[in-house]
GROMACS .gro file of C-alpha atoms in nm:
model
  365
    1MET     CA    1   7.561   6.139   1.947
    2ASN     CA    2   7.539   5.765   1.934
    3SER     CA    3   7.354   5.765   2.265
    4LYS     CA    4   7.089   6.001   2.121
    5THR     CA    5   7.046   5.777   1.818
    6ASP     CA    6   7.008   5.476   2.044
    7ILE     CA    7   6.743   5.654   2.249
    8ILE     CA    8   6.544   5.752   1.938
    9GLN     CA    9   6.562   5.398   1.803
   10LYS     CA   10   6.444   5.254   2.135
   11GLU     CA   11   6.154   5.500   2.145
   12LEU     CA   12   6.056   5.403   1.790
   13GLN     CA   13   6.072   5.032   1.873
   14SER     CA   14   5.868   5.089   2.188
   15ALA     CA   15   5.601   5.274   1.991
   16LEU     CA   16   5.582   4.997   1.734
   17LEU     CA   17   5.550   4.731   2.002
   18GLU     CA   18   5.287   4.926   2.196
   19LYS     CA   19   4.947   4.746   2.198
   20ARG     CA   20   4.696   4.929   1.982
   21PRO     CA   21   4.319   4.881   2.005
   22ASN     CA   22   4.187   4.666   1.722
   23GLU     CA   23   3.916   4.777   1.481
   24GLU     CA   24   3.639   4.603   1.675
   25GLU     CA   25   3.737   4.779   1.999
   26ASP     CA   26   3.736   5.111   1.815
   27GLN     CA   27   3.387   5.039   1.685
   28ILE     CA   28   3.261   4.949   2.033
   29LYS     CA   29   3.401   5.275   2.174
   30ARG     CA   30   3.246   5.482   1.893
   31ARG     CA   31   2.914   5.300   1.933
   32GLU     CA   32   2.902   5.353   2.309
   33SER     CA   33   3.010   5.715   2.264
   34VAL     CA   34   2.706   5.780   2.042
   35LEU     CA   35   2.478   5.630   2.303
   36GLU     CA   36   2.643   5.821   2.589
   37ILE     CA   37   2.596   6.148   2.401
   38ASN     CA   38   2.225   6.065   2.386
   39GLY     CA   39   2.200   5.995   2.758
   40TYR     CA   40   2.248   5.618   2.773
   41GLN     CA   41   2.493   5.440   3.003
   42VAL     CA   42   2.573   5.118   2.821
   43LYS     CA   43   2.594   4.796   3.023
   44GLU     CA   44   2.614   4.426   2.939
   45THR     CA   45   2.513   4.244   2.621
   46ILE     CA   46   2.180   4.063   2.663
   47GLY     CA   47   2.134   3.925   2.311
   48THR     CA   48   2.305   3.874   1.978
   49GLY     CA   49   2.195   3.811   1.619
   50ALA     CA   50   2.343   3.766   1.275
   51PHE     CA   51   2.376   4.140   1.219
   52SER     CA   52   2.265   4.291   1.550
   53ILE     CA   53   2.344   4.300   1.919
   54VAL     CA   54   2.117   4.394   2.211
   55LYS     CA   55   2.265   4.587   2.501
   56LYS     CA   56   2.118   4.672   2.837
   57ALA     CA   57   2.158   5.039   2.922
   58PHE     CA   58   2.040   5.298   3.172
   59SER     CA   59   1.851   5.592   3.026
   60LYS     CA   60   1.901   5.922   3.205
   61THR     CA   61   1.602   6.067   3.018
   62HIS     CA   62   1.358   5.792   3.122
   63ASP     CA   63   1.534   5.720   3.454
   64ARG     CA   64   1.516   5.344   3.395
   65SER     CA   65   1.690   5.052   3.233
   66VAL     CA   66   1.627   5.004   2.862
   67ALA     CA   67   1.722   4.756   2.591
   68ILE     CA   68   1.903   4.888   2.283
   69LYS     CA   69   1.904   4.683   1.963
   70ILE     CA   70   2.211   4.784   1.762
   71VAL     CA   71   2.190   4.692   1.394
   72SER     CA   72   2.507   4.703   1.183
   73LYS     CA   73   2.451   4.845   0.835
   74GLN     CA   74   2.767   4.669   0.719
   75LYS     CA   75   2.649   4.322   0.829
   76ALA     CA   76   2.275   4.346   0.755
   77THR     CA   77   2.141   4.236   0.417
   78LYS     CA   78   1.997   4.479   0.166
   79ASP     CA   79   1.644   4.349   0.232
   80VAL     CA   80   1.684   4.411   0.604
   81LEU     CA   81   1.810   4.767   0.555
   82THR     CA   82   1.568   4.872   0.281
   83LYS     CA   83   1.254   4.675   0.370
   84PHE     CA   84   1.231   4.490   0.702
   85LEU     CA   85   1.404   4.734   0.939
   86PRO     CA   86   1.231   5.054   0.817
   87ARG     CA   87   0.899   4.866   0.827
   88GLU     CA   88   0.967   4.746   1.184
   89ILE     CA   89   1.049   5.097   1.306
   90GLU     CA   90   0.743   5.246   1.135
   91LEU     CA   91   0.510   4.983   1.281
   92VAL     CA   92   0.630   4.985   1.642
   93ARG     CA   93   0.611   5.364   1.656
   94GLY     CA   94   0.237   5.349   1.592
   95LEU     CA   95   0.151   5.068   1.834
   96LYS     CA   96   0.067   5.093   2.202
   97HIS     CA   97  -0.069   4.809   2.412
   98VAL     CA   98  -0.007   4.679   2.763
   99ASN     CA   99   0.125   4.352   2.616
  100LEU     CA  100   0.366   4.513   2.368
  101ILE     CA  101   0.720   4.614   2.456
  102ARG     CA  102   0.742   4.995   2.456
  103PHE     CA  103   0.938   5.171   2.183
  104TYR     CA  104   1.127   5.483   2.293
  105GLU     CA  105   1.333   5.607   1.999
  106CYS     CA  106   1.554   5.518   1.705
  107ILE     CA  107   1.896   5.675   1.648
  108GLU     CA  108   2.056   5.637   1.305
  109THR     CA  109   2.422   5.695   1.227
  110THR     CA  110   2.633   5.630   0.918
  111LEU     CA  111   2.712   5.274   1.030
  112ARG     CA  112   2.427   5.171   1.261
  113PHE     CA  113   2.069   5.187   1.379
  114TYR     CA  114   2.004   5.206   1.754
  115ILE     CA  115   1.650   5.101   1.848
  116VAL     CA  116   1.573   5.184   2.212
  117MET     CA  117   1.301   4.981   2.382
  118GLN     CA  118   1.160   4.890   2.720
  119TYR     CA  119   1.379   4.645   2.913
  120ALA     CA  120   1.219   4.311   3.007
  121GLU     CA  121   1.347   4.235   3.357
  122ASN     CA  122   1.215   3.879   3.373
  123GLY     CA  123   1.352   3.748   3.047
  124SER     CA  124   1.178   3.545   2.778
  125LEU     CA  125   0.912   3.275   2.786
  126LEU     CA  126   1.171   3.037   2.642
  127GLN     CA  127   1.400   3.100   2.939
  128LEU     CA  128   1.110   3.055   3.182
  129ILE     CA  129   1.010   2.718   3.030
  130ARG     CA  130   1.370   2.598   3.034
  131LYS     CA  131   1.394   2.694   3.400
  132GLU     CA  132   1.060   2.551   3.516
  133LYS     CA  133   1.034   2.263   3.261
  134PHE     CA  134   0.671   2.357   3.188
  135ILE     CA  135   0.418   2.624   3.288
  136PRO     CA  136   0.129   2.507   3.513
  137GLU     CA  137  -0.194   2.522   3.315
  138ALA     CA  138  -0.361   2.795   3.521
  139ARG     CA  139  -0.063   3.026   3.477
  140ALA     CA  140  -0.029   2.933   3.110
  141LYS     CA  141  -0.391   3.038   3.067
  142LEU     CA  142  -0.311   3.383   3.205
  143PHE     CA  143  -0.016   3.424   2.968
  144PHE     CA  144  -0.213   3.287   2.673
  145ASN     CA  145  -0.497   3.534   2.736
  146GLN     CA  146  -0.247   3.820   2.732
  147LEU     CA  147  -0.092   3.687   2.411
  148LEU     CA  148  -0.437   3.653   2.257
  149ASN     CA  149  -0.519   4.013   2.351
  150VAL     CA  150  -0.209   4.160   2.189
  151VAL     CA  151  -0.237   3.948   1.873
  152GLU     CA  152  -0.599   4.052   1.835
  153TYR     CA  153  -0.493   4.414   1.884
  154ILE     CA  154  -0.223   4.415   1.616
  155HIS     CA  155  -0.455   4.231   1.374
  156SER     CA  156  -0.722   4.495   1.435
  157MET     CA  157  -0.457   4.753   1.337
  158GLY     CA  158  -0.395   4.570   1.009
  159ILE     CA  159  -0.060   4.434   1.127
  160VAL     CA  160   0.062   4.074   1.124
  161HIS     CA  161   0.363   3.964   1.329
  162ARG     CA  162   0.478   3.657   1.130
  163ASP     CA  163   0.740   3.552   1.388
  164ILE     CA  164   0.552   3.467   1.709
  165LYS     CA  165   0.756   3.224   1.918
  166CYS     CA  166   0.865   3.171   2.279
  167GLU     CA  167   1.186   3.369   2.219
  168ASN     CA  168   0.982   3.673   2.113
  169ILE     CA  169   0.765   3.676   2.425
  170VAL     CA  170   0.918   3.845   2.731
  171PHE     CA  171   0.811   3.960   3.077
  172ASP     CA  172   0.851   4.293   3.257
  173GLU     CA  173   0.914   4.344   3.630
  174THR     CA  174   0.555   4.242   3.719
  175PHE     CA  175   0.562   3.937   3.488
  176THR     CA  176   0.326   4.104   3.242
  177LEU     CA  177   0.368   3.940   2.901
  178LYS     CA  178   0.517   4.152   2.622
  179LEU     CA  179   0.535   4.062   2.252
  180ILE     CA  180   0.858   4.180   2.087
  181ASP     CA  181   1.054   4.176   1.758
  182PHE     CA  182   0.850   4.306   1.466
  183GLY     CA  183   1.135   4.244   1.224
  184PHE     CA  184   0.915   4.028   0.998
  185ALA     CA  185   0.590   4.215   1.066
  186ARG     CA  186   0.385   4.375   0.792
  187GLY     CA  187   0.117   4.644   0.796
  188ASN     CA  188  -0.177   4.732   0.572
  189MET     CA  189  -0.308   4.376   0.594
  190HIS     CA  190  -0.676   4.458   0.653
  191PRO     CA  191  -0.918   4.262   0.432
  192VAL     CA  192  -1.010   4.451   0.114
  193VAL     CA  193  -1.338   4.489  -0.073
  194ALA     CA  194  -1.320   4.347  -0.425
  195GLY     CA  195  -1.616   4.271  -0.649
  196GLY     CA  196  -1.856   4.353  -0.368
  197LYS     CA  197  -1.694   4.093  -0.141
  198ILE     CA  198  -1.455   4.122   0.153
  199LYS     CA  199  -1.135   3.935   0.073
  200PRO     CA  200  -0.828   3.880   0.291
  201VAL     CA  201  -0.485   4.001   0.183
  202PHE     CA  202  -0.240   3.717   0.132
  203SER     CA  203   0.136   3.690   0.179
  204LYS     CA  204   0.394   3.467   0.013
  205THR     CA  205   0.708   3.547   0.215
  206PHE     CA  206   0.839   3.268   0.438
  207CYS     CA  207   0.897   3.417   0.783
  208GLY     CA  208   0.992   3.284   1.122
  209SER     CA  209   1.106   2.952   1.265
  210HIS     CA  210   1.022   2.615   1.110
  211ALA     CA  211   0.893   2.487   1.444
  212TYR     CA  212   0.626   2.759   1.459
  213ALA     CA  213   0.543   2.772   1.087
  214SER     CA  214   0.191   2.681   0.977
  215PRO     CA  215   0.143   2.405   0.717
  216GLU     CA  216   0.047   2.653   0.447
  217ILE     CA  217   0.379   2.835   0.497
  218LEU     CA  218   0.575   2.509   0.492
  219LYS     CA  219   0.404   2.418   0.163
  220SER     CA  220   0.517   2.752   0.013
  221VAL     CA  221   0.167   2.856  -0.091
  222ALA     CA  222   0.016   3.201  -0.052
  223TYR     CA  223  -0.116   3.226   0.303
  224GLN     CA  224  -0.336   3.448   0.517
  225PRO     CA  225  -0.084   3.569   0.780
  226GLN     CA  226  -0.343   3.636   1.051
  227LEU     CA  227  -0.426   3.265   1.052
  228SER     CA  228  -0.057   3.174   1.052
  229ASP     CA  229  -0.012   3.397   1.359
  230ILE     CA  230  -0.293   3.198   1.522
  231TRP     CA  231  -0.114   2.871   1.441
  232ALA     CA  232   0.201   3.010   1.607
  233ILE     CA  233   0.021   3.101   1.931
  234GLY     CA  234  -0.111   2.743   1.938
  235VAL     CA  235   0.247   2.618   1.922
  236VAL     CA  236   0.334   2.857   2.207
  237LEU     CA  237   0.044   2.728   2.421
  238TYR     CA  238   0.142   2.364   2.363
  239THR     CA  239   0.505   2.443   2.448
  240MET     CA  240   0.404   2.615   2.773
  241VAL     CA  241   0.187   2.336   2.913
  242ILE     CA  242   0.375   2.035   2.772
  243GLY     CA  243   0.731   2.166   2.806
  244ARG     CA  244   0.850   2.089   2.453
  245LEU     CA  245   0.768   2.191   2.098
  246PRO     CA  246   0.486   2.000   1.927
  247PHE     CA  247   0.683   1.976   1.603
  248SER     CA  248   1.056   1.957   1.536
  249ASN     CA  249   1.270   2.249   1.427
  250GLU     CA  250   1.445   2.053   1.154
  251ASN     CA  251   1.512   2.182   0.804
  252ASN     CA  252   1.363   1.876   0.632
  253ILE     CA  253   1.043   2.044   0.515
  254ASN     CA  254   0.878   1.726   0.384
  255ALA     CA  255   0.925   1.551   0.719
  256LEU     CA  256   0.795   1.858   0.900
  257ILE     CA  257   0.487   1.877   0.677
  258LYS     CA  258   0.407   1.515   0.768
  259GLN     CA  259   0.436   1.599   1.136
  260VAL     CA  260   0.206   1.901   1.125
  261SER     CA  261  -0.044   1.717   0.904
  262ALA     CA  262  -0.069   1.441   1.166
  263GLY     CA  263  -0.139   1.700   1.437
  264PRO     CA  264   0.014   1.743   1.784
  265LYS     CA  265   0.080   1.444   2.010
  266PHE     CA  266   0.017   1.476   2.382
  267HIS     CA  267   0.276   1.290   2.586
  268LYS     CA  268   0.175   1.085   2.890
  269ASP     CA  269   0.434   1.247   3.116
  270ARG     CA  270   0.235   1.572   3.122
  271SER     CA  271  -0.130   1.588   3.227
  272ILE     CA  272  -0.347   1.873   3.098
  273SER     CA  273  -0.724   1.930   3.103
  274ASP     CA  274  -0.947   1.813   2.819
  275ASP     CA  275  -1.049   2.175   2.752
  276CYS     CA  276  -0.688   2.286   2.711
  277ARG     CA  277  -0.611   1.989   2.488
  278ASP     CA  278  -0.922   2.066   2.279
  279LEU     CA  279  -0.816   2.429   2.227
  280ILE     CA  280  -0.464   2.333   2.117
  281THR     CA  281  -0.602   2.071   1.878
  282ARG     CA  282  -0.847   2.319   1.725
  283ILE     CA  283  -0.571   2.577   1.671
  284LEU     CA  284  -0.325   2.333   1.515
  285LYS     CA  285  -0.559   2.238   1.233
  286PRO     CA  286  -0.544   2.289   0.855
  287VAL     CA  287  -0.615   2.649   0.761
  288ASP     CA  288  -0.977   2.588   0.652
  289GLU     CA  289  -1.055   2.426   0.989
  290ARG     CA  290  -0.845   2.645   1.218
  291ILE     CA  291  -1.026   2.819   1.501
  292THR     CA  292  -1.037   3.202   1.503
  293ILE     CA  293  -0.968   3.432   1.798
  294GLU     CA  294  -1.339   3.518   1.811
  295GLU     CA  295  -1.424   3.148   1.843
  296MET     CA  296  -1.154   3.089   2.106
  297ARG     CA  297  -1.306   3.351   2.332
  298ARG     CA  298  -1.628   3.148   2.355
  299LEU     CA  299  -1.453   2.832   2.476
  300SER     CA  300  -1.490   2.727   2.840
  301TRP     CA  301  -1.114   2.699   2.899
  302LEU     CA  302  -1.073   3.075   2.846
  303ASN     CA  303  -1.388   3.168   3.035
  304GLU     CA  304  -1.334   3.014   3.379
  305ASN     CA  305  -1.373   3.285   3.641
  306ASP     CA  306  -1.073   3.214   3.863
  307SER     CA  307  -0.739   3.107   3.721
  308GLY     CA  308  -0.576   3.077   4.063
  309TYR     CA  309  -0.326   3.349   3.970
  310ASP     CA  310  -0.332   3.724   4.017
  311ASP     CA  311  -0.287   3.980   3.737
  312SER     CA  312   0.093   3.956   3.761
  313GLY     CA  313   0.095   3.579   3.715
  314ASN     CA  314   0.174   3.500   4.080
  315GLU     CA  315  -0.009   3.209   4.238
  316LYS     CA  316  -0.262   3.320   4.500
  317ILE     CA  317  -0.157   3.227   4.853
  318LEU     CA  318  -0.493   3.222   5.031
  319GLU     CA  319  -0.680   3.044   4.756
  320LYS     CA  320  -0.449   2.786   4.605
  321ARG     CA  321  -0.602   2.552   4.352
  322ILE     CA  322  -0.499   2.190   4.306
  323LYS     CA  323  -0.266   2.188   4.007
  324LEU     CA  324  -0.363   1.975   3.712
  325GLU     CA  325  -0.012   1.835   3.711
  326THR     CA  326  -0.046   1.649   4.044
  327GLY     CA  327   0.090   1.300   4.028
  328VAL     CA  328   0.369   1.403   3.790
  329ASP     CA  329   0.704   1.431   3.958
  330GLU     CA  330   0.871   1.746   3.822
  331SER     CA  331   1.213   1.593   3.876
  332GLU     CA  332   1.116   1.321   3.629
  333ALA     CA  333   0.988   1.565   3.366
  334LYS     CA  334   1.201   1.589   3.053
  335GLN     CA  335   1.398   1.901   2.978
  336VAL     CA  336   1.250   2.136   2.722
  337ASP     CA  337   1.340   2.043   2.369
  338ILE     CA  338   1.329   2.383   2.210
  339ASN     CA  339   1.602   2.561   2.013
  340ASN     CA  340   1.574   2.826   1.949
  341ASN     CA  341   0.483   5.626   2.788
  342ASP     CA  342   0.227   5.576   3.024
  343ASN     CA  343   0.053   5.252   3.101
  344SER     CA  344  -0.270   5.435   3.175
  345SER     CA  345  -0.315   5.506   2.805
  346ASP     CA  346  -0.226   5.156   2.686
  347GLN     CA  347  -0.503   5.009   2.474
  348GLN     CA  348  -0.663   4.667   2.492
  349CYS     CA  349  -0.856   4.526   2.200
  350THR     CA  350  -1.124   4.272   2.287
  351SER     CA  351  -1.356   4.328   1.993
  352PRO     CA  352  -1.442   4.026   1.775
  353SER     CA  353  -1.179   3.934   1.521
  354VAL     CA  354  -1.251   4.058   1.170
  355TYR     CA  355  -1.058   3.768   1.021
  356LYS     CA  356  -1.248   3.449   0.941
  357ARG     CA  357  -1.088   3.115   0.874
  358LYS     CA  358  -1.234   3.055   0.526
  359VAL     CA  359  -0.972   3.132   0.265
  360ALA     CA  360  -1.058   3.317  -0.052
  361THR     CA  361  -0.860   3.323  -0.374
  362PRO     CA  362  -0.544   3.536  -0.332
  363ASN     CA  363  -0.588   3.882  -0.477
  364LYS     CA  364  -0.280   4.061  -0.348
  365PHE     CA  365   0.060   3.985  -0.201
   0.00000   0.00000   0.00000
């Protein structure tokens, strides 16, 4: 009898000592189970955020790798769940362009959102700059033209991105540029007719990174977001060809305002053409002087016939051009100082921009 009691007690002790999966492991299993039911084989984590995680997965339906952004409803703020996330999903569903990451579907459960998108095999522009120290000007021109095309497209659709930065620019298997992350984007931003005049729609929400923020955003005044998007692509261009951000990413707003007011400085350790320097300078200007996309397209730097690179961004072998960076030893260059469907139906928008740089009195937020 005693032996039976001993056996029972040992079994109970063994059960109590047995390792049990913690709550986080349970959540991961449930999360991956939901995705597996929907035909996704979950692989490694490729990105993390404050309330989200991005997983690489293989889609049986699409027969390709995809990226899945998993947003936790428990961790996300109320604004994210009720305003920014629903807006992002609504906007990306209606957009299609060769330089936009493709949206496949959104799965919602009690605890999470799963946003399934095209997978970018060649990583982000930030990663590329960190690896190569800077982007040769001819190749940067190709990438900038693609970025210009997609920004003009979304603006023509009445959408502003409000978070353009090197981290939100990625490349697919052919090194075609793709703009991602519409978490801060907003639609219905077409100019409106009021009092017989066309007036832009203004915004007052601070969005994005300090290092890419236009002076009007830093000053916390109502701003025309199309023109702030243009400022951000100027920061991207500078960062590509120079290899570092033009302005710091610090939280001291007053110091940052002084920096942007003084304009970008071009360091001697990186040589770029006068035309490229002129374009950057004309973008990174106060809002009433800032160049528009329509005006950019008339500049010589964007209109040279041969960039020296093919459509995939690979340098031509038979017709190599002398790089503008000759004489600069890449080993001496400083490391980057930055923190932070069917293609045949993809649309390109090359029509003149409807947004002019002159700012009217705000009439709507």
